[in-house]
Amino acid sequence: DFLVLAAGVDTPRLAQMAAVNVPLKESPGLLAHSTPQPRMLDRIALAPGANIKQNPDGRIVTGTDFGGAAELDTSKEFGRKLLRNAGKFLARLNDIQLKTVTLGHRVLPKDDHPIVGFTDRCPNLYIAAMHSGITLSPLIGQVAAMEILDGASVDLLTAYRPSRFA
């Protein structure tokens, strides 16, 4: 009865098939990944110009910020530069080895705010597109289920409806 469209950076292309506008902007992101390290972080560390996390396998992952990358250099040298930058804020990172550098394309709505809800043009189509999809997924999943299955309208999402781009 309903279709939920939560297809990351492909959301605009797929939504267009139903004549629905889901405007995203380019937001490439570069991350340096280290070799596995002993446990040193149990949460994301945010510093000026750096974000640092440690994966369950011990790898340190760091980038500059959550905005679009200024350059798309996936070289080992650039990866080492990202690790050195993180080392300014967490000295234990100064001597770790780089494993790889990745380039990803983030879901970033044109106005920087999530896009969540039913569309006016196609009333059984529910859109979910946002930069913080991983961290917001427990909440969005719960409220989307309420809206889809119970017919509720969650006031918390009013400012984030797809209709603002119609």
Coordinates of N, CA, C and O in Angstrom, one line a residue:
D1 N 0.8 -1.2 0.0 CA 0.0 0.0 0.0 C 0.8 1.3 0.0 O 0.4 2.3 -0.4
F2 N 2.1 1.2 0.6 CA 2.9 2.3 0.7 C 4.3 2.0 0.2 O 4.7 0.8 0.3
L3 N 5.0 3.0 -0.3 CA 6.4 2.8 -0.7 C 7.3 3.8 0.1 O 7.0 5.0 0.1
V4 N 8.3 3.2 0.8 CA 9.2 4.1 1.5 C 10.5 4.2 0.6 O 11.1 3.2 0.2
L5 N 10.8 5.4 0.3 CA 12.0 5.7 -0.5 C 13.1 6.3 0.4 O 13.0 7.4 0.9
A6 N 14.1 5.5 0.7 CA 15.2 5.9 1.5 C 16.5 5.3 0.8 O 17.0 4.3 1.3
A7 N 16.8 5.8 -0.3 CA 17.8 5.2 -1.2 C 19.1 6.1 -1.2 O 19.8 6.1 -2.3
G8 N 19.4 6.8 -0.2 CA 20.6 7.6 -0.2 C 20.7 8.6 -1.3 O 19.7 9.3 -1.6
V9 N 21.9 8.7 -1.9 CA 22.1 9.7 -2.9 C 21.3 9.4 -4.2 O 21.2 10.2 -5.1
D10 N 20.7 8.2 -4.3 CA 19.9 7.9 -5.5 C 18.4 8.3 -5.3 O 17.6 8.2 -6.2
T11 N 18.1 8.8 -4.1 CA 16.7 9.2 -3.8 C 16.2 10.2 -4.8 O 15.0 10.0 -5.3
P12 N 16.9 11.3 -5.1 CA 16.3 12.2 -6.1 C 16.0 11.6 -7.5 O 14.9 11.8 -8.0
R13 N 16.8 10.7 -8.0 CA 16.6 10.1 -9.3 C 15.3 9.2 -9.2 O 14.5 9.2 -10.1
L14 N 15.2 8.4 -8.1 CA 14.1 7.5 -8.0 C 12.8 8.3 -7.7 O 11.7 7.9 -8.3
A15 N 12.9 9.3 -6.9 CA 11.7 10.1 -6.6 C 11.2 10.8 -7.9 O 10.0 11.0 -8.1
Q16 N 12.1 11.2 -8.8 CA 11.7 11.9 -10.0 C 10.8 11.0 -10.9 O 10.0 11.5 -11.6
M17 N 11.0 9.7 -10.7 CA 10.1 8.7 -11.5 C 8.6 8.9 -11.1 O 7.8 8.6 -11.9
A18 N 8.4 9.4 -9.9 CA 7.0 9.7 -9.5 C 6.8 11.2 -9.5 O 5.8 11.7 -8.9
A19 N 7.6 12.0 -10.3 CA 7.5 13.4 -10.4 C 7.6 14.1 -9.1 O 6.9 15.2 -8.9
V20 N 8.4 13.6 -8.2 CA 8.6 14.2 -6.8 C 10.0 14.8 -6.8 O 11.0 14.1 -7.1
N21 N 10.1 16.0 -6.3 CA 11.4 16.7 -6.2 C 12.0 16.5 -4.8 O 11.4 16.8 -3.8
V22 N 13.2 15.9 -4.8 CA 14.0 15.7 -3.5 C 15.3 16.3 -3.8 O 16.3 15.6 -4.2
P23 N 15.5 17.6 -3.6 CA 16.8 18.2 -4.0 C 17.9 18.0 -2.9 O 17.8 18.3 -1.8
L24 N 19.0 17.4 -3.4 CA 20.2 17.2 -2.6 C 21.3 18.0 -3.2 O 21.3 18.4 -4.4
K25 N 22.3 18.3 -2.4 CA 23.5 19.0 -3.0 C 24.7 18.1 -2.9 O 24.7 17.1 -2.1
E26 N 25.7 18.3 -3.7 CA 26.9 17.5 -3.7 C 27.6 17.6 -2.3 O 27.8 18.7 -1.8
S27 N 27.9 16.5 -1.7 CA 28.6 16.5 -0.4 C 29.6 15.4 -0.3 O 29.3 14.4 0.5
P28 N 30.7 15.4 -1.1 CA 31.6 14.3 -1.0 C 32.4 14.4 0.4 O 32.6 15.5 0.9
G29 N 32.8 13.2 0.9 CA 33.5 13.2 2.1 C 34.7 12.2 2.0 O 34.5 11.1 1.5
L30 N 35.8 12.7 2.5 CA 37.0 11.8 2.6 C 37.3 11.4 4.0 O 37.2 12.1 4.9
L31 N 37.6 10.1 4.1 CA 38.0 9.5 5.4 C 39.2 8.7 5.3 O 39.5 8.0 4.4
A32 N 40.1 8.9 6.3 CA 41.3 8.1 6.5 C 41.0 7.0 7.5 O 40.4 7.2 8.5
H33 N 41.4 5.7 7.1 CA 41.2 4.6 8.0 C 42.5 4.0 8.4 O 43.3 3.7 7.5
S34 N 42.7 3.8 9.7 CA 44.0 3.3 10.1 C 44.0 1.8 10.2 O 43.0 1.1 10.0
T35 N 45.1 1.2 10.5 CA 45.2 -0.2 10.8 C 44.5 -0.3 12.2 O 44.4 0.6 12.9
P36 N 44.1 -1.6 12.6 CA 43.5 -1.7 13.9 C 44.4 -1.3 15.0 O 45.6 -1.5 15.0
Q37 N 43.8 -0.6 16.0 CA 44.5 -0.1 17.2 C 43.9 -0.6 18.5 O 42.7 -0.9 18.5
P38 N 44.7 -0.6 19.6 CA 44.0 -0.9 20.9 C 42.9 0.1 21.1 O 43.0 1.3 20.7
R39 N 41.9 -0.3 21.9 CA 40.8 0.6 22.2 C 41.2 1.9 22.8 O 41.9 1.9 23.8
M40 N 40.8 3.0 22.2 CA 41.1 4.3 22.8 C 39.9 5.3 22.8 O 40.0 6.3 23.5
L41 N 38.9 5.0 22.0 CA 37.7 5.8 21.9 C 36.5 5.0 22.0 O 36.4 3.9 21.4
D42 N 35.5 5.5 22.8 CA 34.2 4.8 22.8 C 33.1 5.6 22.3 O 31.9 5.3 22.5
R43 N 33.4 6.8 21.7 CA 32.4 7.7 21.1 C 33.1 8.5 20.0 O 34.3 8.5 19.9
I44 N 32.4 9.3 19.3 CA 33.0 10.1 18.3 C 33.6 11.3 19.0 O 32.9 12.0 19.8
A45 N 34.8 11.7 18.6 CA 35.5 12.9 19.1 C 35.4 13.9 18.0 O 35.8 13.7 16.9
L46 N 34.8 15.1 18.4 CA 34.7 16.2 17.4 C 35.6 17.3 17.9 O 35.6 17.7 19.0
A47 N 36.4 17.8 17.0 CA 37.4 18.8 17.2 C 37.3 19.8 16.1 O 36.8 19.5 15.0
P48 N 37.9 21.0 16.2 CA 37.9 21.9 15.1 C 38.6 21.4 13.9 O 39.8 21.1 13.9
G49 N 37.8 21.1 12.8 CA 38.4 20.6 11.6 C 38.7 19.1 11.6 O 39.4 18.6 10.8
A50 N 38.2 18.3 12.6 CA 38.4 16.9 12.6 C 37.2 16.2 13.3 O 36.7 16.7 14.3
N51 N 36.9 15.0 12.8 CA 36.0 14.1 13.6 C 36.8 12.8 13.6 O 37.4 12.4 12.6
I52 N 36.7 12.1 14.7 CA 37.5 10.9 15.0 C 36.6 9.9 15.6 O 35.9 10.2 16.6
K53 N 36.6 8.7 15.1 CA 35.9 7.6 15.7 C 36.7 6.3 15.6 O 37.7 6.2 14.8
Q54 N 36.4 5.3 16.5 CA 37.1 4.1 16.4 C 36.1 3.0 16.2 O 35.1 2.8 16.9
N55 N 36.3 2.2 15.1 CA 35.4 1.1 14.8 C 35.5 0.0 15.7 O 36.6 -0.2 16.4
P56 N 34.6 -0.9 15.8 CA 34.7 -2.1 16.7 C 35.9 -2.9 16.4 O 36.5 -3.6 17.3
D57 N 36.4 -2.9 15.2 CA 37.6 -3.7 14.8 C 38.9 -3.0 15.2 O 40.0 -3.5 15.0
G58 N 38.8 -1.8 15.8 CA 40.0 -1.1 16.3 C 40.5 0.0 15.3 O 41.3 0.8 15.7
R59 N 40.0 0.0 14.1 CA 40.4 1.0 13.1 C 40.0 2.3 13.5 O 38.8 2.5 13.9
I60 N 40.9 3.3 13.4 CA 40.5 4.7 13.6 C 40.1 5.3 12.3 O 40.7 5.0 11.2
V61 N 38.9 6.0 12.3 CA 38.4 6.6 11.1 C 38.3 8.1 11.4 O 37.7 8.5 12.3
T62 N 38.9 8.9 10.5 CA 38.9 10.4 10.7 C 38.7 11.1 9.4 O 39.1 10.7 8.3
G63 N 38.0 12.3 9.5 CA 37.8 13.2 8.4 C 38.0 14.6 8.9 O 38.3 14.8 10.1
T64 N 37.7 15.6 8.1 CA 37.8 16.9 8.6 C 36.6 17.5 9.3 O 36.7 18.0 10.4
D65 N 35.4 17.4 8.6 CA 34.2 17.9 9.2 C 33.0 17.2 8.5 O 33.2 16.3 7.7
F66 N 31.8 17.6 8.7 CA 30.7 17.0 8.1 C 30.2 17.7 6.9 O 29.2 17.4 6.3
G67 N 30.9 18.7 6.4 CA 30.6 19.5 5.2 C 31.2 18.8 4.0 O 32.0 17.8 4.1
G68 N 31.0 19.3 2.8 CA 31.6 18.7 1.6 C 33.1 18.9 1.6 O 33.6 19.9 2.1
A69 N 33.8 17.9 1.1 CA 35.3 18.0 1.1 C 35.7 19.0 0.1 O 35.2 19.1 -1.0
A70 N 36.8 19.8 0.5 CA 37.3 20.8 -0.4 C 38.1 20.2 -1.6 O 38.1 20.8 -2.7
E71 N 38.7 19.0 -1.3 CA 39.4 18.3 -2.4 C 39.0 16.9 -2.4 O 38.5 16.4 -1.4
L72 N 39.2 16.2 -3.5 CA 38.8 14.8 -3.6 C 40.0 13.8 -3.7 O 40.0 12.8 -4.4
D73 N 41.1 14.2 -3.0 CA 42.3 13.5 -3.1 C 42.3 12.2 -2.2 O 42.3 12.3 -1.0
T74 N 42.3 11.1 -2.8 CA 42.2 9.8 -2.1 C 43.6 9.2 -2.0 O 43.7 8.0 -1.7
S75 N 44.7 10.0 -2.1 CA 46.0 9.4 -2.0 C 46.4 9.1 -0.6 O 45.8 9.6 0.3
K76 N 47.4 8.2 -0.5 CA 47.9 7.8 0.8 C 48.4 9.1 1.6 O 48.3 9.2 2.8
E77 N 49.1 10.0 0.8 CA 49.6 11.2 1.5 C 48.5 12.0 2.1 O 48.7 12.5 3.2
F78 N 47.4 12.2 1.4 CA 46.3 12.9 1.9 C 45.7 12.2 3.2 O 45.4 12.8 4.1
G79 N 45.6 10.9 3.1 CA 45.2 10.1 4.2 C 46.1 10.3 5.4 O 45.6 10.5 6.6
R80 N 47.4 10.3 5.2 CA 48.3 10.6 6.4 C 48.1 12.0 6.9 O 48.2 12.2 8.1
K81 N 47.8 12.9 6.0 CA 47.6 14.3 6.5 C 46.3 14.3 7.4 O 46.3 15.0 8.4
L82 N 45.3 13.6 7.0 CA 44.1 13.5 7.9 C 44.4 12.9 9.2 O 43.9 13.4 10.2
L83 N 45.2 11.9 9.2 CA 45.6 11.3 10.5 C 46.5 12.2 11.3 O 46.3 12.3 12.6
R84 N 47.4 12.9 10.7 CA 48.2 13.9 11.4 C 47.3 15.0 12.0 O 47.5 15.4 13.2
N85 N 46.3 15.4 11.3 CA 45.4 16.5 11.8 C 44.7 15.9 13.0 O 44.5 16.6 14.0
A86 N 44.2 14.7 13.0 CA 43.5 14.1 14.1 C 44.5 14.0 15.3 O 44.1 14.1 16.5
G87 N 45.8 13.7 15.0 CA 46.8 13.6 16.1 C 47.0 14.9 16.9 O 47.5 14.8 18.0
K88 N 46.6 16.0 16.3 CA 46.7 17.3 17.0 C 45.8 17.3 18.2 O 46.0 18.0 19.2
F89 N 44.7 16.5 18.1 CA 43.7 16.5 19.2 C 43.7 15.2 20.0 O 43.2 15.2 21.1
L90 N 44.3 14.2 19.5 CA 44.5 12.9 20.3 C 45.9 12.4 20.0 O 46.1 11.7 19.0
A91 N 46.8 12.7 20.8 CA 48.2 12.5 20.6 C 48.5 11.0 20.3 O 49.4 10.7 19.6
R92 N 47.7 10.1 20.8 CA 48.0 8.6 20.6 C 47.8 8.3 19.1 O 48.2 7.2 18.7
L93 N 47.3 9.2 18.3 CA 47.1 8.9 16.9 C 48.3 9.3 16.0 O 48.4 9.0 14.8
N94 N 49.3 10.0 16.6 CA 50.4 10.5 15.9 C 51.2 9.4 15.2 O 51.8 9.6 14.2
D95 N 51.3 8.2 15.8 CA 52.2 7.1 15.2 C 51.4 6.0 14.6 O 52.0 4.9 14.3
I96 N 50.1 6.1 14.3 CA 49.4 5.0 13.8 C 49.6 4.9 12.2 O 49.8 6.0 11.6
Q97 N 49.4 3.8 11.7 CA 49.6 3.6 10.2 C 48.2 3.7 9.5 O 47.2 3.2 9.9
L98 N 48.3 4.3 8.3 CA 47.2 4.4 7.4 C 46.9 3.1 6.7 O 47.9 2.5 6.2
K99 N 45.7 2.7 6.6 CA 45.3 1.5 5.9 C 44.8 1.9 4.5 O 45.2 1.4 3.5
T100 N 43.8 2.9 4.5 CA 43.1 3.3 3.3 C 42.5 4.6 3.4 O 42.3 5.1 4.5
V101 N 42.1 5.2 2.3 CA 41.4 6.5 2.2 C 40.1 6.2 1.4 O 40.2 5.6 0.3
T102 N 39.0 6.6 1.9 CA 37.8 6.4 1.1 C 37.1 7.7 0.8 O 37.2 8.7 1.5
L103 N 36.4 7.7 -0.3 CA 35.6 8.9 -0.7 C 34.1 8.4 -0.8 O 33.8 7.4 -1.5
G104 N 33.3 9.1 0.0 CA 31.9 8.8 -0.1 C 31.1 10.0 -0.4 O 31.5 11.1 -0.4
H105 N 29.9 9.8 -0.9 CA 28.9 10.9 -1.2 C 27.8 10.8 -0.3 O 27.0 9.8 -0.2
R106 N 27.7 11.9 0.5 CA 26.7 11.9 1.6 C 25.3 12.4 1.1 O 25.3 13.2 0.2
V107 N 24.3 12.0 1.8 CA 22.9 12.5 1.5 C 22.8 13.8 2.2 O 22.8 13.9 3.5
L108 N 22.8 14.9 1.5 CA 22.7 16.2 2.1 C 21.6 17.0 1.4 O 21.8 17.5 0.3
P109 N 20.4 17.2 2.0 CA 19.4 17.9 1.4 C 19.8 19.4 1.1 O 20.7 19.9 1.8
K110 N 19.2 20.0 0.1 CA 19.6 21.3 -0.4 C 19.6 22.3 0.7 O 20.5 23.2 0.7
D111 N 18.7 22.2 1.6 CA 18.6 23.2 2.7 C 19.3 22.7 4.0 O 19.1 23.3 5.1
D112 N 20.0 21.6 3.9 CA 20.8 21.0 5.1 C 19.9 20.3 6.1 O 20.4 19.9 7.1
H113 N 18.6 20.3 5.9 CA 17.7 19.7 6.9 C 17.1 18.4 6.3 O 16.9 18.2 5.1
P114 N 16.7 17.4 7.2 CA 16.1 16.2 6.7 C 14.9 16.4 5.9 O 14.2 17.4 6.0
I115 N 14.6 15.4 5.0 CA 13.4 15.4 4.2 C 12.7 14.1 4.6 O 13.2 13.0 4.3
V116 N 11.5 14.3 5.3 CA 10.8 13.1 5.8 C 9.3 13.2 5.7 O 8.8 14.3 6.2
G117 N 8.7 12.3 5.1 CA 7.2 12.3 5.1 C 6.6 11.9 3.8 O 7.3 11.6 2.8
F118 N 5.3 11.9 3.8 CA 4.6 11.6 2.6 C 4.7 12.8 1.6 O 4.9 13.9 2.0
T119 N 4.5 12.5 0.3 CA 4.5 13.5 -0.7 C 3.1 13.9 -1.1 O 2.2 13.0 -1.1
D120 N 2.9 15.1 -1.5 CA 1.6 15.6 -2.0 C 1.3 15.0 -3.3 O 0.2 14.6 -3.6
R121 N 2.3 14.9 -4.2 CA 2.1 14.4 -5.6 C 1.8 13.0 -5.6 O 1.0 12.5 -6.5
C122 N 2.3 12.2 -4.7 CA 2.1 10.7 -4.7 C 1.9 10.3 -3.3 O 2.8 10.0 -2.5
P123 N 0.6 10.4 -2.8 CA 0.3 10.2 -1.4 C 0.7 8.9 -0.7 O 0.8 8.9 0.5
N124 N 1.0 7.9 -1.4 CA 1.5 6.6 -0.8 C 3.0 6.5 -0.8 O 3.5 5.4 -0.5
L125 N 3.7 7.6 -1.2 CA 5.1 7.6 -1.2 C 5.7 8.3 0.0 O 5.3 9.5 0.2
Y126 N 6.5 7.6 0.8 CA 7.1 8.2 2.0 C 8.6 8.4 1.8 O 9.2 7.4 1.4
I127 N 9.1 9.6 1.9 CA 10.5 9.9 1.6 C 11.2 10.0 2.9 O 10.7 10.6 3.9
A128 N 12.5 9.5 3.0 CA 13.4 9.7 4.1 C 14.8 9.9 3.5 O 15.4 9.0 3.0
A129 N 15.2 11.2 3.6 CA 16.6 11.5 3.1 C 17.2 12.6 4.0 O 16.6 13.6 4.3
M130 N 18.4 12.2 4.5 CA 19.0 13.1 5.5 C 20.5 12.8 5.6 O 20.9 11.6 5.4
H131 N 21.3 13.8 6.0 CA 22.7 13.6 6.2 C 23.0 12.6 7.4 O 23.8 11.8 7.4
S132 N 22.2 12.8 8.5 CA 22.4 12.0 9.7 C 21.6 10.7 9.7 O 21.1 10.4 10.8
G133 N 21.5 10.1 8.6 CA 20.6 8.9 8.5 C 21.0 7.8 9.5 O 20.1 7.2 10.1
I134 N 22.3 7.6 9.7 CA 22.7 6.5 10.6 C 22.3 6.9 12.1 O 21.7 6.0 12.8
T135 N 22.6 8.1 12.5 CA 22.3 8.4 13.9 C 20.8 8.7 14.1 O 20.3 8.5 15.2
L136 N 20.1 9.2 13.1 CA 18.7 9.4 13.2 C 17.8 8.2 12.9 O 16.6 8.3 13.2
S137 N 18.3 7.2 12.4 CA 17.5 6.1 11.9 C 16.6 5.4 13.0 O 15.4 5.1 12.7
P138 N 17.0 5.3 14.3 CA 16.1 4.7 15.2 C 14.9 5.6 15.4 O 13.7 5.1 15.5
L139 N 15.1 6.9 15.5 CA 14.0 7.8 15.7 C 13.1 7.9 14.4 O 11.9 7.8 14.5
I140 N 13.7 8.1 13.3 CA 13.0 8.2 12.0 C 12.2 6.9 11.7 O 11.1 7.0 11.3
G141 N 12.8 5.8 12.0 CA 12.1 4.5 11.8 C 10.9 4.4 12.6 O 9.8 4.0 12.1
Q142 N 11.0 4.8 13.9 CA 9.8 4.8 14.8 C 8.7 5.7 14.4 O 7.5 5.3 14.3
V143 N 9.1 7.0 14.1 CA 8.0 7.9 13.7 C 7.5 7.7 12.3 O 6.3 7.9 12.1
A144 N 8.3 7.2 11.4 CA 7.8 6.8 10.1 C 6.8 5.7 10.2 O 5.7 5.7 9.5
A145 N 7.1 4.7 11.0 CA 6.2 3.6 11.2 C 4.8 4.1 11.8 O 3.8 3.6 11.3
M146 N 4.9 5.0 12.7 CA 3.7 5.6 13.3 C 2.8 6.3 12.2 O 1.6 6.2 12.1
E147 N 3.5 7.1 11.3 CA 2.8 7.8 10.3 C 2.3 6.9 9.2 O 1.1 7.1 8.8
I148 N 3.0 5.9 8.8 CA 2.6 5.0 7.8 C 1.6 4.0 8.3 O 0.5 3.8 7.7
L149 N 1.8 3.3 9.4 CA 0.9 2.3 9.9 C -0.3 2.8 10.6 O -1.4 2.2 10.6
D150 N -0.1 3.9 11.4 CA -1.2 4.4 12.2 C -1.9 5.6 11.6 O -2.9 6.1 12.2
G151 N -1.4 6.1 10.6 CA -2.0 7.3 10.0 C -1.8 8.6 10.8 O -2.4 9.6 10.6
A152 N -0.8 8.5 11.8 CA -0.5 9.7 12.6 C 0.3 10.7 11.9 O 1.0 10.4 10.9
S153 N 0.2 11.9 12.3 CA 1.1 13.0 11.8 C 2.0 13.5 12.9 O 1.4 14.1 13.9
V154 N 3.2 13.2 12.9 CA 4.1 13.5 14.0 C 4.6 15.0 13.8 O 5.3 15.4 12.9
D155 N 4.1 15.8 14.8 CA 4.4 17.3 14.7 C 5.9 17.6 14.7 O 6.3 18.5 14.0
L156 N 6.7 16.7 15.3 CA 8.2 16.9 15.3 C 8.7 17.0 13.8 O 9.8 17.7 13.6
L157 N 8.1 16.4 12.9 CA 8.6 16.4 11.5 C 8.0 17.4 10.6 O 8.4 17.5 9.4
T158 N 7.1 18.3 11.1 CA 6.4 19.3 10.3 C 7.4 20.1 9.4 O 7.1 20.3 8.2
A159 N 8.4 20.6 10.0 CA 9.4 21.5 9.2 C 10.2 20.7 8.2 O 10.9 21.3 7.4
Y160 N 10.1 19.4 8.2 CA 11.0 18.6 7.3 C 10.2 17.8 6.2 O 10.8 17.0 5.6
R161 N 9.0 18.2 6.0 CA 8.2 17.5 5.0 C 8.7 17.8 3.5 O 9.2 18.9 3.2
P162 N 8.6 16.8 2.7 CA 9.0 17.0 1.3 C 8.2 18.2 0.6 O 8.7 18.8 -0.4
S163 N 7.1 18.5 1.0 CA 6.2 19.6 0.4 C 6.9 20.9 0.4 O 6.6 21.8 -0.4
R164 N 7.9 21.1 1.3 CA 8.6 22.4 1.3 C 9.4 22.7 0.0 O 9.7 23.8 -0.3
F165 N 9.6 21.7 -0.8 CA 10.3 21.8 -2.1 C 9.4 21.8 -3.3 O 9.8 21.9 -4.4
A166 N 8.1 21.7 -3.1 CA 7.1 21.6 -4.2 C 7.0 22.9 -5.0 O 7.4 24.0 -4.5

